[in-house]
Amino acid sequence: MSAFYHRCRFLFLPLFVTALSLAIFQFSQPRLNAWHETIAQLPFWLLSISILIAIQFNRSRLAYLAALLQAYYLFTSSAQFTIEGLDNYSEQLLLGGVFTITWFAFIKDRGLLSPHSLIRTLGIILSFSAAFGWQWANVTFDNDLKLYLPEFITIEIRTLILLSLCTLLVFLRGLWLSNLVSTAIVITLLLWGVNFLLPNYLPSAVSLSMLAIIYLLTVLADSYFLAYRDELTGLASRRALYNLVLSLGRKYTVAMLDIDHFKKFNDTYGHDVGDQVLKLVASKIAEVTGGGKAFRYGGEEFTIVFSRKDLSSVLPHLEKVRKEIEKYDIVLRDEKRKKQTKAKRNKAQERNSKRVVNVTISIGVADHQHRESFEQTMKEADKALYRAKKKGRNQLSE
Ligand SMILES: Nc1nc2c(ncn2[C@@H]2O[C@H](COP(=O)(O)OP(=O)(O)OP(=O)(O)O)[C@@H](O)[C@H]2O)c(=O)[nH]1
């Protein structure tokens, strides 16, 4: 999967869907007014469920954020606080939330029952204290600051600059990581901002319910990827293969692919280099044409399933994969590179410019026969793979 495609899938698509949902909500708002009472109750239920699910799946940052949003909604939906209390502190709340979210964008998920919880709790308290401190200093030293800053940089502009900086940091971090949890954090920041800066655009019951749903979807989708994706190569895993089998019809073709002499390769270059090569070979296999779906079956073995295709129609596509890998000059990265000084790195680069390796693969392919189970078809493909190896490797056998 290219980096751009990955970003589109895990960052831009969720952002687009959120923006679309907001637009649809605006459009249908008049009709939703009749549901006002029910909508007002939604955040309590949805946020509570998302806290429990996030804890269960060890997504501690989402659990903390959901708990903070729950606390915020509890206070703001209570008339006593809204009218006299919290309204006066809305800027500090906005800023405190933004500081917390920005900090969360840069830390990792940790177990909730660990010493890290204490640090997280202290961090949240610090974020809100910093927000109160900023607001106090911004107002108190306004006259002094005016002597040094241009006139148009007012108290509000200074706060806005700070908010924009935090937003930029969180967005860049989201872009860098491009995973669902960091995207959920980017969306939290955006909706938190909208909630305070454009209060009439979206009732907080709706924005908080949306966030709770986003957290739930994030945890579920993340767990799905954990279960069905191979961590090293990013390809679909063997479990995903057996999931696909459930939806296969009668006509399909299975190919088994195996890297040639990989043991020797590992022995010569080391296991880490072997991992790099596995990753790169997998990326080539994933590009298979003709409607094939690639899986890492295990170790250095891969499977491609062509649904609704017979043997003769898939052969050119498999041959193309074999040839692509045969002519692929794999440039090895130096794992220690990050720790090296610039001078050492240049020397290493010189040496590494020669670190180009090549591997080949053998492929066995079989199509599904009447009354045959998937396992039997795979066995036939495996036998064909064995024949390809016997014929001298770097071959495609039926
Ligand atoms: N680096 C790395 N090596 C792996 C991984 N999984 C399996 N291997 C190695 O792949 C090698 C497979 O070796 P064999 O099954 O003997 O076959 P081969 O050396 O590829 O030889 P042929 O298949 O006969 O061409 C073993 O050395 C495994 O340790 C992995 O995730 N990373």
Short mmCIF file of C-alpha atoms and ligand atoms in Angstrom, two decimals:
data_model
loop_
_atom_site.label_atom_id
_atom_site.label_comp_id
_atom_site.label_asym_id
_atom_site.label_seq_id
_atom_site.Cartn_x
_atom_site.Cartn_y
_atom_site.Cartn_z
CA MET A 1 0.00 0.00 0.00
CA SER A 2 1.59 3.31 -1.01
CA ALA A 3 2.05 5.96 1.67
CA PHE A 4 -0.36 8.28 -0.13
CA TYR A 5 -3.07 5.60 -0.40
CA HIS A 6 -2.52 4.77 3.28
CA ARG A 7 -2.96 8.45 4.27
CA CYS A 8 -6.09 8.76 2.14
CA ARG A 9 -7.57 5.71 3.83
CA PHE A 10 -6.66 6.41 7.43
CA LEU A 11 -6.64 10.21 7.63
CA PHE A 12 -8.29 12.04 4.73
CA LEU A 13 -11.24 9.64 4.31
CA PRO A 14 -12.27 9.76 8.00
CA LEU A 15 -11.87 13.58 7.94
CA PHE A 16 -14.01 13.77 4.80
CA VAL A 17 -16.71 11.51 6.29
CA THR A 18 -16.80 13.67 9.45
CA ALA A 19 -17.14 16.87 7.38
CA LEU A 20 -19.88 15.23 5.31
CA SER A 21 -21.76 14.13 8.45
CA LEU A 22 -21.56 17.69 9.79
CA ALA A 23 -22.93 19.06 6.52
CA ILE A 24 -25.76 16.49 6.51
CA PHE A 25 -26.55 17.38 10.11
CA GLN A 26 -26.78 21.08 9.24
CA PHE A 27 -29.09 20.26 6.38
CA SER A 28 -31.43 18.13 8.47
CA GLN A 29 -31.24 20.15 11.69
CA PRO A 30 -34.81 21.59 11.47
CA ARG A 31 -36.25 18.07 11.25
CA LEU A 32 -34.15 16.88 14.18
CA ASN A 33 -35.51 19.53 16.54
CA ALA A 34 -38.42 17.23 17.43
CA TRP A 35 -35.81 14.79 18.79
CA HIS A 36 -34.18 17.41 20.98
CA GLU A 37 -34.79 15.57 24.29
CA THR A 38 -33.45 12.27 22.99
CA ILE A 39 -30.39 13.87 21.37
CA ALA A 40 -29.58 15.62 24.66
CA GLN A 41 -29.34 12.20 26.37
CA LEU A 42 -27.20 10.58 23.66
CA PRO A 43 -23.72 11.76 24.77
CA PHE A 44 -24.16 10.21 28.23
CA TRP A 45 -24.87 6.77 26.79
CA LEU A 46 -22.54 6.86 23.82
CA LEU A 47 -19.58 8.31 25.73
CA SER A 48 -20.06 5.79 28.56
CA ILE A 49 -20.05 2.91 26.05
CA SER A 50 -16.99 4.29 24.28
CA ILE A 51 -15.12 4.63 27.61
CA LEU A 52 -15.82 0.96 28.40
CA ILE A 53 -14.91 -0.28 24.92
CA ALA A 54 -11.74 1.86 24.77
CA ILE A 55 -10.62 0.49 28.16
CA GLN A 56 -11.39 -3.07 27.07
CA PHE A 57 -9.24 -2.66 23.94
CA ASN A 58 -6.45 -0.72 25.70
CA ARG A 59 -7.01 2.51 23.80
CA SER A 60 -6.32 4.57 26.90
CA ARG A 61 -6.10 7.98 25.18
CA LEU A 62 -9.58 7.59 23.72
CA ALA A 63 -10.87 6.40 27.11
CA TYR A 64 -9.42 9.54 28.77
CA LEU A 65 -10.79 11.84 26.09
CA ALA A 66 -14.24 10.25 26.28
CA ALA A 67 -14.19 10.59 30.10
CA LEU A 68 -13.16 14.26 29.86
CA LEU A 69 -15.90 14.96 27.30
CA GLN A 70 -18.40 13.15 29.53
CA ALA A 71 -17.37 15.33 32.50
CA TYR A 72 -17.60 18.45 30.35
CA TYR A 73 -21.09 17.51 29.12
CA LEU A 74 -22.27 16.70 32.63
CA PHE A 75 -21.23 20.15 33.85
CA THR A 76 -22.39 22.16 30.87
CA SER A 77 -25.77 20.46 30.61
CA SER A 78 -26.48 21.30 34.22
CA ALA A 79 -28.21 24.72 34.38
CA GLN A 80 -26.49 25.65 37.62
CA PHE A 81 -23.02 25.52 36.04
CA THR A 82 -23.92 26.82 32.60
CA ILE A 83 -25.50 30.06 33.60
CA GLU A 84 -23.22 31.25 36.37
CA GLY A 85 -20.13 29.15 36.33
CA LEU A 86 -18.49 27.53 33.34
CA ASP A 87 -19.60 30.12 30.77
CA ASN A 88 -17.19 32.62 32.30
CA TYR A 89 -14.36 30.18 31.80
CA SER A 90 -15.11 29.02 28.29
CA GLU A 91 -11.78 30.30 26.91
CA GLN A 92 -9.82 28.50 29.59
CA LEU A 93 -11.82 25.32 28.96
CA LEU A 94 -11.24 25.59 25.21
CA LEU A 95 -7.52 26.10 25.71
CA GLY A 96 -7.18 23.42 28.41
CA GLY A 97 -8.91 20.91 26.12
CA VAL A 98 -6.70 21.89 23.19
CA PHE A 99 -3.52 21.51 25.30
CA THR A 100 -4.67 18.09 26.52
CA ILE A 101 -5.56 16.91 23.01
CA THR A 102 -2.24 18.21 21.61
CA TRP A 103 -0.33 16.38 24.33
CA PHE A 104 -2.35 13.20 23.71
CA ALA A 105 -1.42 13.38 20.03
CA PHE A 106 2.24 12.93 20.98
CA ILE A 107 2.04 10.20 23.62
CA LYS A 108 1.32 6.48 23.37
CA ASP A 109 -1.58 4.39 24.60
CA ARG A 110 -0.68 2.76 27.91
CA GLY A 111 -2.53 0.44 30.26
CA LEU A 112 -5.03 2.30 32.40
CA LEU A 113 -3.95 0.44 35.52
CA SER A 114 -0.29 1.45 35.36
CA PRO A 115 1.92 4.27 36.72
CA HIS A 116 1.34 6.04 33.38
CA SER A 117 -2.23 6.80 34.52
CA LEU A 118 -0.85 9.05 37.22
CA ILE A 119 1.29 10.94 34.67
CA ARG A 120 -1.71 11.28 32.33
CA THR A 121 -3.91 12.62 35.13
CA LEU A 122 -1.20 15.08 36.19
CA GLY A 123 -0.75 16.08 32.53
CA ILE A 124 -4.45 16.85 32.18
CA ILE A 125 -4.41 18.94 35.37
CA LEU A 126 -1.30 20.73 34.09
CA SER A 127 -2.90 21.41 30.69
CA PHE A 128 -5.90 23.11 32.29
CA SER A 129 -3.67 24.99 34.77
CA ALA A 130 -1.57 26.17 31.82
CA ALA A 131 -4.75 27.37 30.11
CA PHE A 132 -5.77 29.40 33.17
CA GLY A 133 -2.18 30.67 33.48
CA TRP A 134 -2.07 31.73 29.82
CA GLN A 135 -5.40 33.55 30.04
CA TRP A 136 -4.35 35.34 33.22
CA ALA A 137 -0.95 36.37 31.82
CA ASN A 138 -2.45 37.38 28.46
CA VAL A 139 -4.86 39.82 30.15
CA THR A 140 -2.56 41.01 32.97
CA PHE A 141 0.39 41.82 30.73
CA ASP A 142 -1.70 43.11 27.82
CA ASN A 143 -0.43 46.71 28.18
CA ASP A 144 3.19 45.59 28.38
CA LEU A 145 2.84 43.32 25.36
CA LYS A 146 1.28 46.16 23.34
CA LEU A 147 4.61 47.99 23.55
CA TYR A 148 6.35 45.19 21.66
CA LEU A 149 3.66 43.76 19.40
CA PRO A 150 1.76 45.35 16.48
CA GLU A 151 -1.59 46.89 17.44
CA PHE A 152 -3.75 44.32 15.68
CA ILE A 153 -2.36 41.51 17.87
CA THR A 154 -5.00 41.70 20.55
CA ILE A 155 -5.67 39.33 23.46
CA GLU A 156 -8.00 37.25 21.26
CA ILE A 157 -5.54 37.12 18.35
CA ARG A 158 -2.78 35.89 20.65
CA THR A 159 -5.03 33.07 21.89
CA LEU A 160 -6.04 32.28 18.32
CA ILE A 161 -2.38 32.05 17.26
CA LEU A 162 -1.75 29.61 20.10
CA LEU A 163 -4.79 27.53 19.09
CA SER A 164 -3.70 27.49 15.44
CA LEU A 165 -0.21 26.35 16.44
CA CYS A 166 -1.64 23.46 18.48
CA THR A 167 -3.99 22.54 15.60
CA LEU A 168 -1.08 22.55 13.15
CA LEU A 169 0.98 20.32 15.46
CA VAL A 170 -1.87 17.83 15.94
CA PHE A 171 -2.61 17.77 12.20
CA LEU A 172 1.05 17.22 11.26
CA ARG A 173 1.29 14.46 13.83
CA GLY A 174 -1.87 12.88 12.37
CA LEU A 175 -0.38 13.15 8.88
CA TRP A 176 2.88 11.59 10.05
CA LEU A 177 1.29 8.66 11.87
CA SER A 178 -1.77 8.22 9.66
CA ASN A 179 -3.49 5.74 11.92
CA LEU A 180 -7.07 5.69 13.09
CA VAL A 181 -6.40 6.70 16.71
CA SER A 182 -4.37 9.78 15.70
CA THR A 183 -7.10 10.70 13.19
CA ALA A 184 -9.71 10.41 15.97
CA ILE A 185 -7.54 12.81 18.00
CA VAL A 186 -7.37 15.30 15.07
CA ILE A 187 -11.19 15.16 14.76
CA THR A 188 -11.57 15.64 18.54
CA LEU A 189 -9.54 18.83 18.31
CA LEU A 190 -11.58 20.14 15.37
CA LEU A 191 -14.95 19.43 17.00
CA TRP A 192 -13.77 20.78 20.35
CA GLY A 193 -12.81 24.01 18.56
CA VAL A 194 -16.12 24.18 16.69
CA ASN A 195 -17.97 23.63 19.97
CA PHE A 196 -16.46 26.79 21.50
CA LEU A 197 -15.74 29.03 18.52
CA LEU A 198 -18.95 28.34 16.56
CA PRO A 199 -21.40 27.41 19.33
CA ASN A 200 -24.45 28.00 17.15
CA TYR A 201 -23.21 25.77 14.36
CA LEU A 202 -23.50 22.50 16.23
CA PRO A 203 -25.17 21.69 19.58
CA SER A 204 -22.60 20.11 21.90
CA ALA A 205 -24.89 17.06 22.34
CA VAL A 206 -24.41 16.35 18.63
CA SER A 207 -20.65 17.00 18.45
CA LEU A 208 -19.99 14.89 21.57
CA SER A 209 -22.22 12.06 20.29
CA MET A 210 -20.35 12.18 16.99
CA LEU A 211 -17.03 11.95 18.82
CA ALA A 212 -18.26 8.98 20.88
CA ILE A 213 -19.32 7.20 17.67
CA ILE A 214 -15.94 8.03 16.07
CA TYR A 215 -14.14 6.54 19.12
CA LEU A 216 -16.25 3.39 18.93
CA LEU A 217 -15.64 2.99 15.20
CA THR A 218 -11.92 3.68 15.68
CA VAL A 219 -11.54 0.99 18.34
CA LEU A 220 -13.56 -1.53 16.34
CA ALA A 221 -11.80 -0.85 13.02
CA ASP A 222 -8.40 -0.86 14.74
CA SER A 223 -9.11 -4.23 16.32
CA TYR A 224 -10.28 -5.55 12.96
CA PHE A 225 -6.98 -4.50 11.35
CA LEU A 226 -5.03 -6.01 14.25
CA ALA A 227 -6.78 -9.33 13.75
CA TYR A 228 -6.85 -9.42 9.95
CA ARG A 229 -3.61 -7.66 8.92
CA ASP A 230 -0.15 -9.09 9.06
CA GLU A 231 1.90 -6.71 11.18
CA LEU A 232 5.23 -7.02 9.32
CA THR A 233 4.06 -6.80 5.71
CA GLY A 234 0.72 -4.99 6.04
CA LEU A 235 -0.87 -7.69 3.87
CA ALA A 236 -4.11 -9.41 4.86
CA SER A 237 -3.37 -12.28 7.27
CA ARG A 238 -4.14 -15.99 7.15
CA ARG A 239 -7.21 -15.33 9.32
CA ALA A 240 -8.45 -12.87 6.66
CA LEU A 241 -7.87 -15.56 4.03
CA TYR A 242 -10.15 -18.00 5.85
CA ASN A 243 -12.68 -15.20 6.24
CA LEU A 244 -12.64 -14.67 2.47
CA VAL A 245 -13.16 -18.40 1.90
CA LEU A 246 -16.65 -18.06 3.42
CA SER A 247 -17.67 -15.76 0.57
CA LEU A 248 -16.05 -17.66 -2.32
CA GLY A 249 -18.29 -19.16 -4.96
CA ARG A 250 -17.55 -22.33 -6.96
CA LYS A 251 -15.17 -20.72 -9.40
CA TYR A 252 -11.86 -19.51 -8.06
CA THR A 253 -8.12 -20.06 -8.39
CA VAL A 254 -5.54 -20.23 -5.62
CA ALA A 255 -1.82 -19.53 -5.96
CA MET A 256 0.87 -20.28 -3.35
CA LEU A 257 4.05 -18.20 -3.54
CA ASP A 258 7.30 -18.83 -1.71
CA ILE A 259 10.55 -16.88 -1.66
CA ASP A 260 13.42 -19.05 -2.96
CA HIS A 261 16.30 -19.98 -0.67
CA PHE A 262 15.13 -17.59 1.99
CA LYS A 263 16.89 -19.53 4.74
CA LYS A 264 20.20 -18.94 2.98
CA PHE A 265 19.27 -15.28 2.56
CA ASN A 266 18.59 -14.94 6.29
CA ASP A 267 21.82 -16.71 7.12
CA THR A 268 23.82 -14.39 4.85
CA TYR A 269 22.23 -11.02 5.64
CA GLY A 270 20.58 -11.54 9.02
CA HIS A 271 16.98 -11.75 10.16
CA ASP A 272 16.37 -7.96 10.13
CA VAL A 273 17.37 -7.66 6.50
CA GLY A 274 15.22 -10.74 5.85
CA ASP A 275 12.28 -8.84 7.36
CA GLN A 276 12.92 -5.82 5.13
CA VAL A 277 12.99 -8.05 2.06
CA LEU A 278 9.79 -9.83 3.11
CA LYS A 279 8.09 -6.44 3.40
CA LEU A 280 9.26 -5.28 -0.03
CA VAL A 281 8.43 -8.56 -1.75
CA ALA A 282 4.99 -8.44 -0.09
CA SER A 283 4.44 -4.93 -1.48
CA LYS A 284 5.10 -6.27 -5.00
CA ILE A 285 2.81 -9.26 -4.46
CA ALA A 286 0.07 -6.90 -3.24
CA GLU A 287 0.19 -5.16 -6.63
CA VAL A 288 -1.03 -8.33 -8.38
CA THR A 289 -3.41 -7.53 -11.22
CA GLY A 290 -6.39 -9.49 -12.55
CA GLY A 291 -8.49 -9.15 -9.38
CA GLY A 292 -6.17 -11.27 -7.21
CA LYS A 293 -6.19 -10.72 -3.46
CA ALA A 294 -2.88 -11.27 -1.66
CA PHE A 295 -2.37 -12.72 1.83
CA ARG A 296 0.65 -13.55 3.94
CA TYR A 297 0.06 -17.21 4.64
CA GLY A 298 2.93 -17.45 7.11
CA GLY A 299 6.73 -17.11 7.16
CA GLU A 300 7.96 -16.47 3.60
CA GLU A 301 4.82 -17.98 2.05
CA PHE A 302 2.06 -15.96 0.43
CA THR A 303 -1.31 -16.82 -1.07
CA ILE A 304 -3.21 -15.11 -3.85
CA VAL A 305 -6.88 -15.88 -4.41
CA PHE A 306 -8.59 -15.00 -7.69
CA SER A 307 -12.32 -15.13 -7.16
CA ARG A 308 -14.49 -16.02 -10.22
CA LYS A 309 -11.35 -16.66 -12.34
CA ASP A 310 -10.14 -19.88 -13.96
CA LEU A 311 -6.56 -21.07 -14.16
CA SER A 312 -5.79 -19.95 -17.70
CA SER A 313 -6.95 -16.38 -17.10
CA VAL A 314 -4.78 -15.86 -13.98
CA LEU A 315 -1.50 -17.27 -15.34
CA PRO A 316 -0.36 -14.04 -17.08
CA HIS A 317 -0.99 -12.05 -13.87
CA LEU A 318 1.02 -14.48 -11.74
CA GLU A 319 3.80 -14.59 -14.30
CA LYS A 320 3.88 -10.80 -14.14
CA VAL A 321 4.33 -10.91 -10.32
CA ARG A 322 7.15 -13.47 -10.67
CA LYS A 323 8.95 -11.34 -13.27
CA GLU A 324 8.45 -8.10 -11.30
CA ILE A 325 10.12 -9.67 -8.26
CA GLU A 326 12.90 -11.24 -10.34
CA LYS A 327 13.93 -7.87 -11.76
CA TYR A 328 13.32 -5.94 -8.51
CA ASP A 329 16.58 -4.46 -7.20
CA ILE A 330 15.96 -4.37 -3.47
CA VAL A 331 17.91 -1.52 -1.87
CA LEU A 332 18.65 -2.27 1.76
CA ARG A 333 18.24 0.36 4.43
CA ASP A 334 20.80 0.52 7.21
CA GLU A 335 18.86 -0.09 10.43
CA LYS A 336 21.52 1.73 12.52
CA ARG A 337 21.32 4.79 10.29
CA LYS A 338 19.26 6.89 12.69
CA LYS A 339 21.83 6.58 15.45
CA GLN A 340 24.78 7.60 13.26
CA THR A 341 26.40 11.02 12.97
CA LYS A 342 26.19 12.78 9.60
CA ALA A 343 29.81 11.95 8.66
CA LYS A 344 29.38 8.31 9.57
CA ARG A 345 26.08 8.28 7.70
CA ASN A 346 27.76 9.53 4.52
CA LYS A 347 30.36 6.77 4.78
CA ALA A 348 27.64 4.23 5.44
CA GLN A 349 25.72 5.58 2.45
CA GLU A 350 28.74 4.95 0.24
CA ARG A 351 28.98 1.40 1.48
CA ASN A 352 25.26 0.86 1.34
CA SER A 353 24.99 2.15 -2.19
CA LYS A 354 26.22 -1.33 -3.08
CA ARG A 355 23.72 -3.07 -0.81
CA VAL A 356 21.28 -4.04 -3.50
CA VAL A 357 19.94 -7.58 -3.36
CA ASN A 358 17.69 -9.70 -5.54
CA VAL A 359 15.37 -12.54 -4.70
CA THR A 360 13.11 -14.78 -6.73
CA ILE A 361 9.88 -16.56 -5.96
CA SER A 362 8.33 -19.85 -6.99
CA ILE A 363 4.61 -20.08 -7.61
CA GLY A 364 2.20 -23.01 -7.61
CA VAL A 365 -1.34 -22.53 -8.83
CA ALA A 366 -4.52 -24.64 -8.92
CA ASP A 367 -8.15 -23.92 -9.65
CA HIS A 368 -11.11 -25.09 -7.67
CA GLN A 369 -12.58 -28.39 -8.84
CA HIS A 370 -16.14 -29.55 -8.37
CA ARG A 371 -16.86 -30.85 -4.81
CA GLU A 372 -13.39 -29.81 -3.65
CA SER A 373 -12.92 -27.91 -0.38
CA PHE A 374 -10.76 -24.76 -0.23
CA GLU A 375 -8.13 -26.69 1.74
CA GLN A 376 -7.97 -29.32 -1.02
CA THR A 377 -7.49 -26.65 -3.71
CA MET A 378 -4.75 -25.11 -1.60
CA LYS A 379 -3.10 -28.47 -1.25
CA GLU A 380 -3.08 -28.80 -5.04
CA ALA A 381 -1.51 -25.32 -5.32
CA ASP A 382 1.07 -26.38 -2.72
CA LYS A 383 1.93 -29.49 -4.76
CA ALA A 384 2.35 -27.30 -7.84
CA LEU A 385 4.64 -25.03 -5.78
CA TYR A 386 6.74 -28.05 -4.86
CA ARG A 387 7.02 -28.91 -8.57
CA ALA A 388 8.12 -25.32 -9.32
CA LYS A 389 10.84 -25.62 -6.67
CA LYS A 390 11.96 -28.99 -8.09
CA LYS A 391 12.16 -27.56 -11.60
CA GLY A 392 14.83 -25.17 -10.38
CA ARG A 393 12.84 -22.38 -8.63
CA ASN A 394 11.84 -18.96 -10.02
CA GLN A 395 9.09 -20.82 -11.91
CA LEU A 396 5.34 -20.90 -12.17
CA SER A 397 3.79 -24.38 -12.08
CA GLU A 398 0.23 -25.57 -12.49
N1 LIG B 1 13.46 -12.69 8.30
C1 LIG B 1 12.43 -13.53 8.39
N2 LIG B 1 12.59 -14.80 8.05
C2 LIG B 1 11.54 -15.63 8.12
C3 LIG B 1 10.27 -15.19 8.54
N3 LIG B 1 9.42 -16.24 8.50
C4 LIG B 1 10.15 -17.32 8.07
N4 LIG B 1 11.41 -16.96 7.83
C5 LIG B 1 12.53 -17.78 7.39
O1 LIG B 1 12.28 -18.33 6.12
C6 LIG B 1 13.12 -19.47 5.98
C7 LIG B 1 12.34 -20.54 5.23
O2 LIG B 1 13.24 -21.54 4.93
P1 LIG B 1 12.82 -22.90 4.23
O3 LIG B 1 11.38 -23.20 4.44
O4 LIG B 1 13.81 -23.94 4.67
O5 LIG B 1 12.99 -22.69 2.70
P2 LIG B 1 13.90 -21.76 1.82
O6 LIG B 1 15.24 -21.51 2.44
O7 LIG B 1 13.12 -20.55 1.47
O8 LIG B 1 14.18 -22.65 0.56
P3 LIG B 1 13.16 -23.08 -0.56
O9 LIG B 1 11.78 -22.75 -0.12
O10 LIG B 1 13.38 -24.54 -0.69
O11 LIG B 1 13.57 -22.33 -1.78
C8 LIG B 1 13.53 -19.91 7.38
O12 LIG B 1 14.91 -19.65 7.55
C9 LIG B 1 12.74 -18.99 8.30
O13 LIG B 1 13.46 -18.62 9.44
C10 LIG B 1 10.13 -13.82 8.91
O14 LIG B 1 9.07 -13.34 9.31
N5 LIG B 1 11.24 -13.02 8.83
#
